[in-house]
XYZ file of N, CA and C in Angstrom:
240
model
N 0.835 -1.178 0.000
C 0.000 0.000 0.000
C 0.878 1.239 0.000
N 0.704 2.102 -0.975
C 1.505 3.312 -1.104
C 0.942 4.470 -0.300
N 1.600 5.573 -0.461
C 1.136 6.790 0.211
C -0.164 7.259 -0.406
N -1.063 7.807 0.415
C -2.294 8.356 -0.157
C -1.982 9.563 -1.042
N -2.730 9.703 -2.089
C -2.544 10.818 -3.012
C -2.946 12.128 -2.340
N -2.161 13.187 -2.592
C -2.530 14.511 -2.089
C -3.702 15.024 -2.911
N -4.609 15.704 -2.259
C -5.719 16.283 -3.004
C -5.228 17.516 -3.749
N -5.974 17.912 -4.752
C -5.612 19.083 -5.553
C -5.519 20.324 -4.685
N -6.469 20.511 -3.763
C -6.484 21.705 -2.924
C -5.297 21.761 -1.981
N -4.869 20.639 -1.451
C -3.745 20.663 -0.519
C -2.439 20.998 -1.223
N -2.376 20.796 -2.527
C -1.169 21.129 -3.282
C -1.165 22.566 -3.755
N -2.324 23.176 -3.904
C -2.363 24.508 -4.488
C -2.367 25.604 -3.434
N -3.421 25.699 -2.658
C -3.549 26.812 -1.735
C -4.515 26.428 -0.634
N -4.243 26.900 0.550
C -5.140 26.637 1.666
C -6.384 27.493 1.501
N -7.536 26.877 1.584
C -8.797 27.595 1.452
C -9.593 27.394 2.726
N -10.062 28.496 3.290
C -10.819 28.434 4.535
C -12.097 29.238 4.389
N -13.169 28.716 4.928
C -14.422 29.457 4.914
C -14.548 30.326 6.158
N -13.593 30.199 7.063
C -13.621 30.983 8.297
C -13.082 32.385 8.032
N -13.830 33.387 8.471
C -13.388 34.768 8.342
C -12.955 35.229 9.722
N -11.699 35.630 9.823
C -11.143 36.045 11.109
C -10.537 37.435 10.944
N -10.802 38.284 11.923
C -10.267 39.635 11.918
C -9.345 39.822 13.109
N -8.302 40.633 12.906
C -7.365 40.945 13.977
C -7.353 42.450 14.212
N -7.250 42.825 15.477
C -7.179 44.233 15.854
C -5.725 44.635 16.050
N -5.507 45.903 16.349
C -4.163 46.395 16.649
C -3.590 45.616 17.830
N -4.406 45.402 18.845
C -3.956 44.673 20.036
C -3.556 43.235 19.684
N -4.343 42.574 18.839
C -4.038 41.197 18.430
C -2.689 41.113 17.711
N -2.455 42.032 16.772
C -1.200 42.028 16.018
C -0.037 42.356 16.950
N -0.253 43.285 17.869
C 0.767 43.645 18.862
C 1.173 42.414 19.675
N 0.198 41.627 20.118
C 0.474 40.430 20.919
C 1.116 39.320 20.085
N 0.695 39.169 18.820
C 1.241 38.114 17.963
C 2.692 38.372 17.582
N 3.010 39.632 17.286
C 4.338 39.949 16.762
C 5.334 40.376 17.832
N 4.827 40.942 18.920
C 5.721 41.482 19.936
C 6.228 42.870 19.584
N 5.723 43.434 18.484
C 6.109 44.786 18.096
C 5.464 45.777 19.046
N 6.010 46.984 19.114
C 5.441 48.008 19.991
C 4.056 48.403 19.480
N 3.241 48.898 20.396
C 1.885 49.322 20.046
C 1.948 50.445 19.003
N 2.908 51.345 19.162
C 3.070 52.464 18.227
C 3.405 51.968 16.821
N 4.287 50.987 16.711
C 4.660 50.428 15.406
C 3.462 49.770 14.736
N 2.676 49.029 15.509
C 1.501 48.354 14.947
C 0.460 49.381 14.517
N 0.267 50.432 15.302
C -0.676 51.488 14.902
C -0.217 52.156 13.611
N 1.083 52.383 13.490
C 1.609 52.986 12.264
C 1.376 52.051 11.074
N 1.557 50.755 11.275
C 1.285 49.777 10.223
C -0.173 49.866 9.775
N -1.101 49.930 10.718
C -2.523 50.005 10.395
C -2.878 51.314 9.685
N -2.103 52.362 9.901
C -2.352 53.645 9.238
C -1.674 53.750 7.879
N -0.825 52.791 7.545
C -0.158 52.763 6.245
C -1.217 52.558 5.161
N -1.266 53.447 4.145
C -2.280 53.308 3.085
C -2.201 51.985 2.316
N -1.027 51.345 2.286
C -0.881 50.076 1.559
C -1.317 48.871 2.391
N -1.488 49.054 3.695
C -1.876 47.952 4.573
C -3.389 47.745 4.480
N -3.861 46.498 4.363
C -5.281 46.229 4.107
C -6.180 46.286 5.349
N -6.090 47.372 6.114
C -6.928 47.480 7.311
C -8.235 48.197 6.982
N -9.208 48.012 7.859
C -10.508 48.664 7.731
C -10.902 49.221 9.084
N -11.739 50.229 9.051
C -12.280 50.771 10.293
C -13.557 50.020 10.626
N -13.658 49.599 11.872
C -14.850 48.909 12.362
C -15.269 49.663 13.616
N -16.153 50.635 13.429
C -16.474 51.527 14.536
C -15.248 52.365 14.846
N -14.810 52.327 16.079
C -13.609 53.069 16.477
C -12.336 52.240 16.345
N -12.481 50.969 16.057
C -11.324 50.078 15.961
C -10.874 49.913 14.520
N -9.593 49.635 14.371
C -9.049 49.252 13.071
C -8.839 47.746 13.110
N -9.212 47.080 12.019
C -9.085 45.629 11.938
C -8.472 45.245 10.596
N -7.965 44.023 10.544
C -7.448 43.473 9.295
C -7.909 42.020 9.214
N -8.332 41.605 8.026
C -8.788 40.234 7.818
C -7.555 39.334 7.713
N -7.642 38.140 8.262
C -6.492 37.232 8.374
C -5.847 36.918 7.027
N -6.632 36.606 6.011
C -6.066 36.259 4.704
C -5.385 37.469 4.058
N -5.965 38.661 4.255
C -5.345 39.881 3.728
C -4.024 40.153 4.434
N -3.966 39.867 5.726
C -2.738 40.036 6.502
C -1.643 39.096 5.986
N -1.999 37.845 5.751
C -1.039 36.865 5.235
C -0.535 37.293 3.859
N -1.444 37.728 3.010
C -1.056 38.161 1.670
C -0.140 39.383 1.731
N -0.438 40.331 2.628
C 0.391 41.532 2.768
C 1.815 41.160 3.173
N 1.956 40.258 4.140
C 3.275 39.891 4.629
C 3.989 38.873 3.740
N 3.320 38.358 2.723
C 3.984 37.439 1.800
C 4.827 38.190 0.769
N 4.690 39.509 0.745
C 5.457 40.361 -0.162
C 6.448 41.169 0.662
N 7.682 41.258 0.191
C 8.710 42.004 0.917
C 8.443 43.503 0.801
N 8.460 44.187 1.947
C 8.295 45.640 1.999
C 9.577 46.223 2.579
N 10.168 47.170 1.858
C 11.416 47.770 2.309
C 11.184 49.209 2.736
N 11.692 49.538 3.902
C 11.514 50.874 4.460
C 12.069 51.947 3.523
N 13.190 51.669 2.877
C 13.825 52.655 2.006
C 12.974 52.981 0.780
N 12.177 52.027 0.341
C 11.361 52.221 -0.867
C 9.959 52.738 -0.573
N 9.549 52.727 0.656
C 8.188 53.115 1.011
C 8.212 54.466 1.714
N 7.644 55.473 1.095
C 7.675 56.830 1.639
C 6.989 56.925 2.993
N 5.992 56.109 3.240
C 5.236 56.184 4.491
C 6.113 55.893 5.701
N 7.088 55.018 5.580
C 7.897 54.572 6.719
C 9.190 55.352 6.890
N 9.425 56.366 6.095
C 10.663 57.163 6.221
C 10.580 58.121 7.370
């Protein structure tokens, strides 16, 4: 008996029907970055955050996609 075949989805991309949002506090706790740095990240026009009442939030898949691309401080005017 050989190894079971991988399904098409497991080879291509993880797909989830769960929608999860993270706040500034959540990202601060996950990364260990300062609260000020995380707030600045959420205020960056290129960062995929949204306002939810008085809070800023980011959807989990958008967060993963954002961090899958290299961002350099020297090339981004917002972080200078």
